[in-house]
Structure formats: C-alpha cells, structure tokens
Amino acid sequence: GQQVMQIPQYQHVQEGEDFTTYCNSSTTLSNIQWYKQRPGGHPVFLIQLVKSGEVKKQKRLTFQFGEAKKNSSLHITATQTTDVGTYFCVRYNFNKFYFGSGTKLNVKP
Amino acid sequence: DTAVSQTPKYLVTQMGNDKSIKCEQNLGHDTMYWYKQDSKKFLKIMFSYNNKELIINETVPNRFSPKSPDKAHLNLHINSLELGDSAVYFCASSHPQGTDVLTFGAGSRLTVL
C-alpha cells in the first residue's frame, strides 16, 4: 500500500556510538522526507531526498536515497543525548504525506 | 510567533461526550491536516483540506467531523467519544510549492475515560 516500513523499531545506543535507521518501500518513491519527533514534542521536518542515489548531510546526520528509489536511510555519527527522539521517513505524493512506523532512538549518556 | 497552534493541549473527558479541537496556522499555507498518533507512535493521516475543501478522508469514523471555516483554520469535532479515541491529535499545514513539507502544531492529547 502507501506505507513505508522502517527498521529498527527501537534502538538504544551509548553516547558516541553511531545509529542508522532504514526505510523501505515496495514501490518506487518520487521522493522521501525525514522528520524527527522529540519526546513529548511534534514532528519536525529534517530533509527531503528526490534524486536516485542522492546523499545529503546535515552536520552529523547523513541521509541517503537508494538507487532504485525504494529505500532510504538516516545515519547519525557519534550520537549525542540531543539526538534522542523518534525518526520518521515520510512518503509524499500529491498532498498526501504517509509516515513510516518510526524508529525510536534512546541515547545513554 | 506560533506557526501552527492548536487548542486545547490536553483534554480529559468521559466516554460518550462530544469534544472539539481547534487549529489555526499563520503561515499562509493552502493545505491543512489532522493526524492521529497512537500510543505506539504511529502517525496516521485522518483528513486534509485545501482552501477549505476536503481532499483527504482516510476511512475515519463519521463521529469525526472536520470543519474549515477558512484556509487558516481547521477544527476537529468528535462525537460520542470512545476509549480508542485516546491519542495525540496533531494539526499540520503545508504549501505545495517548491519543497512541500509539513509544519505541525504542538499536538492535543485526548484522554477518554
């Protein structure tokens, strides 16, 4: 259907360790967006990927869009406690934003 | 300056009651949404309005009735509340030009007892 699957559902890391969440779709995506929701907060847009094989970086965050445009990943290098939250990939198509199941990241200091 | 504001932030009520949540955006966006987030953090789209017209209704029980008096407002009225309606309801808006992204309100936590 319209959903995108995300793994893992939960990830607990020690501060300083790396973290990666993966997003998979059974159909080709026109684009993929990533959002972050802090505990008790609301989702906040991080980035959009459009091109096949695209890689974008935001400081310690690296976002990739697969060559076939069916998967995407978010990698955080050297996690910090401020990275705690749930990360969602989002499929967007004609005014419809479909959220993945999310990956909840917990960072132990 | 709050971009998307929704009220109330918390709502505790009894089963069978009727309640409303209000949302306003000052971003000049054309499209507004209601999302429901359950206890497992799944975010599910409920409704979308574009310039006051309903464009998405994602199989939501008709106890839920959205109303958009103008393109800056989208309210959600819920009749005959059930236990399963307990969730956080997020209002959001977007503007489909360039990079179309969602801007969310802070959320309204509804607890049905």
Tab-separated table of C-alpha atoms in Angstrom:
chain	number	residue	atom	x	y	z
A	1	GLY	CA	0.000	0.000	0.000
A	2	GLN	CA	1.043	3.538	0.732
A	3	GLN	CA	3.050	2.761	3.838
A	4	VAL	CA	6.790	2.742	4.129
A	5	MET	CA	8.379	0.259	6.532
A	6	GLN	CA	11.049	1.358	8.946
A	7	ILE	CA	13.572	-0.664	10.899
A	8	PRO	CA	14.524	-0.983	13.628
A	9	GLN	CA	11.542	-0.034	15.745
A	10	TYR	CA	13.788	0.833	18.703
A	11	GLN	CA	17.489	1.484	19.088
A	12	HIS	CA	19.382	2.051	22.307
A	13	VAL	CA	22.938	3.325	21.932
A	14	GLN	CA	25.675	4.644	24.155
A	15	GLU	CA	26.505	8.280	23.589
A	16	GLY	CA	29.202	8.466	20.931
A	17	GLU	CA	28.038	5.365	19.051
A	18	ASP	CA	26.622	5.567	15.551
A	19	PHE	CA	22.975	4.977	14.652
A	20	THR	CA	21.191	4.081	11.435
A	21	THR	CA	17.523	3.747	10.591
A	22	TYR	CA	16.256	2.255	7.340
A	23	CYS	CA	13.146	2.916	5.342
A	24	ASN	CA	11.809	0.532	2.693
A	25	SER	CA	9.016	0.730	0.166
A	26	SER	CA	7.619	-1.952	-2.129
A	27	THR	CA	7.018	0.672	-4.809
A	28	THR	CA	9.192	3.380	-6.316
A	29	LEU	CA	9.093	6.630	-4.399
A	30	SER	CA	9.016	10.025	-6.073
A	31	ASN	CA	10.714	11.439	-3.010
A	32	ILE	CA	11.298	10.690	0.650
A	33	GLN	CA	11.231	13.053	3.597
A	34	TRP	CA	12.618	12.622	7.100
A	35	TYR	CA	11.162	14.071	10.285
A	36	LYS	CA	12.291	13.999	13.909
A	37	GLN	CA	9.969	13.988	16.904
A	38	ARG	CA	11.490	14.694	20.300
A	39	PRO	CA	9.817	13.061	23.339
A	40	GLY	CA	6.650	14.989	24.123
A	41	GLY	CA	7.092	17.101	21.003
A	42	HIS	CA	5.804	17.233	17.468
A	43	PRO	CA	7.403	16.001	14.235
A	44	VAL	CA	9.823	18.456	12.672
A	45	PHE	CA	10.969	18.311	9.061
A	46	LEU	CA	14.636	17.449	8.573
A	47	ILE	CA	15.223	16.903	4.856
A	48	GLN	CA	13.803	15.777	1.518
A	49	LEU	CA	15.523	13.493	-0.982
A	50	VAL	CA	14.401	13.403	-4.586
A	51	LYS	CA	17.115	12.022	-6.855
A	52	SER	CA	18.140	8.412	-7.253
A	53	GLY	CA	21.275	7.731	-5.165
A	54	GLU	CA	21.117	11.151	-3.531
A	55	VAL	CA	23.167	11.734	-0.394
A	56	LYS	CA	22.707	14.775	1.833
A	57	LYS	CA	24.444	15.723	5.054
A	58	GLN	CA	23.408	17.869	7.982
A	59	LYS	CA	26.301	18.015	10.433
A	60	ARG	CA	26.409	14.504	11.956
A	61	LEU	CA	23.350	13.299	10.021
A	62	THR	CA	23.692	11.622	6.618
A	63	PHE	CA	20.629	10.873	4.511
A	64	GLN	CA	20.643	8.531	1.532
A	65	PHE	CA	18.113	7.692	-1.160
A	66	GLY	CA	18.544	4.322	-2.854
A	67	GLU	CA	19.436	3.958	-6.493
A	68	ALA	CA	16.091	2.306	-7.201
A	69	LYS	CA	14.268	4.949	-5.106
A	70	LYS	CA	12.690	2.241	-2.984
A	71	ASN	CA	14.690	2.730	0.177
A	72	SER	CA	16.323	5.397	2.245
A	73	SER	CA	18.488	5.613	5.331
A	74	LEU	CA	19.419	8.084	8.022
A	75	HIS	CA	22.786	7.673	9.704
A	76	ILE	CA	23.882	9.620	12.770
A	77	THR	CA	27.589	9.671	13.562
A	78	ALA	CA	28.696	9.874	17.199
A	79	THR	CA	25.258	10.223	18.758
A	80	GLN	CA	24.581	12.796	21.441
A	81	THR	CA	21.795	12.922	24.015
A	82	THR	CA	20.169	15.664	21.947
A	83	ASP	CA	19.580	13.071	19.199
A	84	VAL	CA	17.004	11.279	21.359
A	85	GLY	CA	13.622	11.020	19.666
A	86	THR	CA	11.657	9.177	17.013
A	87	TYR	CA	12.770	9.454	13.409
A	88	PHE	CA	10.175	9.047	10.678
A	89	CYS	CA	10.585	8.622	6.966
A	90	VAL	CA	7.658	10.020	5.039
A	91	ARG	CA	6.356	9.232	1.602
A	92	TYR	CA	4.871	12.274	-0.111
A	93	ASN	CA	2.540	12.178	-3.082
A	94	PHE	CA	0.033	14.837	-4.164
A	95	ASN	CA	-0.794	16.456	-0.834
A	96	LYS	CA	-0.584	13.119	0.970
A	97	PHE	CA	2.155	12.527	3.498
A	98	TYR	CA	2.369	8.892	4.649
A	99	PHE	CA	4.520	8.315	7.702
A	100	GLY	CA	6.668	5.271	8.260
A	101	SER	CA	6.370	3.423	11.552
A	102	GLY	CA	9.300	5.362	13.018
A	103	THR	CA	12.494	4.410	14.817
A	104	LYS	CA	12.750	5.435	18.428
A	105	LEU	CA	16.314	6.320	19.394
A	106	ASN	CA	17.462	6.364	23.002
A	107	VAL	CA	20.973	7.603	23.798
A	108	LYS	CA	22.539	6.697	27.120
A	109	PRO	CA	24.958	9.319	28.460
B	1	ASP	CA	5.060	33.718	16.694
B	2	THR	CA	3.439	30.313	16.663
B	3	ALA	CA	3.097	28.998	13.109
B	4	VAL	CA	0.525	26.249	13.756
B	5	SER	CA	-1.363	26.493	17.014
B	6	GLN	CA	-3.909	24.061	18.339
B	7	THR	CA	-6.083	24.129	21.435
B	8	PRO	CA	-6.529	22.625	23.880
B	9	LYS	CA	-3.170	20.992	24.582
B	10	TYR	CA	-4.753	18.477	26.949
B	11	LEU	CA	-8.286	17.155	27.033
B	12	VAL	CA	-9.638	14.608	29.523
B	13	THR	CA	-13.230	13.547	29.099
B	14	GLN	CA	-15.709	10.748	29.650
B	15	MET	CA	-16.836	8.190	27.098
B	16	GLY	CA	-19.849	9.332	25.135
B	17	ASN	CA	-19.033	13.039	25.342
B	18	ASP	CA	-18.529	15.348	22.364
B	19	LYS	CA	-15.376	17.462	22.123
B	20	SER	CA	-13.628	19.786	19.685
B	21	ILE	CA	-10.018	20.636	18.945
B	22	LYS	CA	-9.169	23.866	17.146
B	23	CYS	CA	-6.273	24.595	14.852
B	24	GLU	CA	-5.003	27.791	13.271
B	25	GLN	CA	-1.990	28.486	11.075
B	26	ASN	CA	-0.482	31.864	10.247
B	27	LEU	CA	1.862	30.613	7.533
B	28	GLY	CA	-0.455	31.372	4.633
B	29	HIS	CA	-0.483	27.683	3.696
B	30	ASP	CA	-3.245	26.325	1.472
B	31	THR	CA	-3.469	22.823	2.917
B	32	MET	CA	-4.198	21.690	6.459
B	33	TYR	CA	-4.273	18.230	8.003
B	34	TRP	CA	-5.300	16.258	11.026
B	35	TYR	CA	-3.090	13.353	12.105
B	36	LYS	CA	-3.677	10.877	14.904
B	37	GLN	CA	-0.732	9.458	16.865
B	38	ASP	CA	-1.456	6.404	18.983
B	39	SER	CA	0.461	5.106	21.979
B	40	LYS	CA	2.863	3.232	19.678
B	41	LYS	CA	3.742	6.496	17.962
B	42	PHE	CA	2.142	5.567	14.629
B	43	LEU	CA	1.152	8.762	12.825
B	44	LYS	CA	-1.922	8.261	10.704
B	45	ILE	CA	-3.448	10.864	8.430
B	46	MET	CA	-7.125	11.490	9.092
B	47	PHE	CA	-8.188	14.458	6.998
B	48	SER	CA	-6.792	17.063	4.676
B	49	TYR	CA	-8.321	20.316	3.471
B	50	ASN	CA	-7.108	22.501	0.648
B	51	ASN	CA	-8.523	26.019	0.604
B	52	LYS	CA	-11.457	24.944	2.769
B	53	GLU	CA	-12.254	21.891	0.637
B	54	LEU	CA	-11.933	18.340	1.915
B	55	ILE	CA	-9.407	16.449	-0.191
B	56	ILE	CA	-8.464	13.505	2.008
B	57	ASN	CA	-10.689	11.454	4.281
B	58	GLU	CA	-8.795	8.350	5.305
B	59	THR	CA	-11.512	5.951	6.442
B	60	VAL	CA	-12.175	7.793	9.652
B	61	PRO	CA	-15.425	7.015	11.557
B	62	ASN	CA	-18.056	9.616	10.854
B	63	ARG	CA	-18.050	10.500	14.556
B	64	PHE	CA	-15.104	12.660	13.493
B	65	SER	CA	-16.120	15.765	11.597
B	66	PRO	CA	-13.571	18.313	10.411
B	67	LYS	CA	-14.597	21.861	9.646
B	68	SER	CA	-12.603	24.506	7.826
B	69	PRO	CA	-14.202	27.954	8.067
B	70	ASP	CA	-11.302	29.469	6.113
B	71	LYS	CA	-7.951	28.270	4.844
B	72	ALA	CA	-6.184	29.309	8.064
B	73	HIS	CA	-8.383	27.202	10.336
B	74	LEU	CA	-9.193	23.513	10.568
B	75	ASN	CA	-11.167	22.272	13.533
B	76	LEU	CA	-11.928	18.713	14.551
B	77	HIS	CA	-15.142	17.756	16.273
B	78	ILE	CA	-15.567	14.297	17.755
B	79	ASN	CA	-18.952	12.915	18.757
B	80	SER	CA	-19.683	10.082	21.172
B	81	LEU	CA	-16.086	9.649	22.270
B	82	GLU	CA	-14.786	6.105	22.727
B	83	LEU	CA	-11.840	4.753	24.696
B	84	GLY	CA	-9.983	4.034	21.453
B	85	ASP	CA	-10.078	7.706	20.544
B	86	SER	CA	-7.464	8.395	23.212
B	87	ALA	CA	-4.403	9.634	21.332
B	88	VAL	CA	-2.440	12.728	20.462
B	89	TYR	CA	-4.034	14.641	17.606
B	90	PHE	CA	-1.714	16.783	15.507
B	91	CYS	CA	-2.750	19.555	13.202
B	92	ALA	CA	-0.368	20.378	10.371
B	93	SER	CA	-0.192	22.582	7.310
B	94	SER	CA	1.718	22.590	4.054
B	95	HIS	CA	2.155	24.723	0.981
B	96	PRO	CA	2.584	22.736	-2.225
B	97	GLN	CA	5.138	24.942	-3.904
B	98	GLY	CA	8.791	24.083	-4.048
B	99	THR	CA	9.583	21.623	-1.277
B	100	ASP	CA	6.211	20.765	0.211
B	101	VAL	CA	6.755	19.937	3.888
B	102	LEU	CA	4.516	19.545	6.880
B	103	THR	CA	4.593	22.061	9.711
B	104	PHE	CA	2.993	20.594	12.806
B	105	GLY	CA	1.235	22.078	15.772
B	106	ALA	CA	2.262	21.051	19.282
B	107	GLY	CA	-0.448	18.398	19.497
B	108	SER	CA	-3.573	17.873	21.583
B	109	ARG	CA	-3.522	14.908	23.951
B	110	LEU	CA	-7.007	13.454	24.286
B	111	THR	CA	-7.727	11.013	27.095
B	112	VAL	CA	-11.098	9.294	27.158
B	113	LEU	CA	-12.045	7.691	30.475
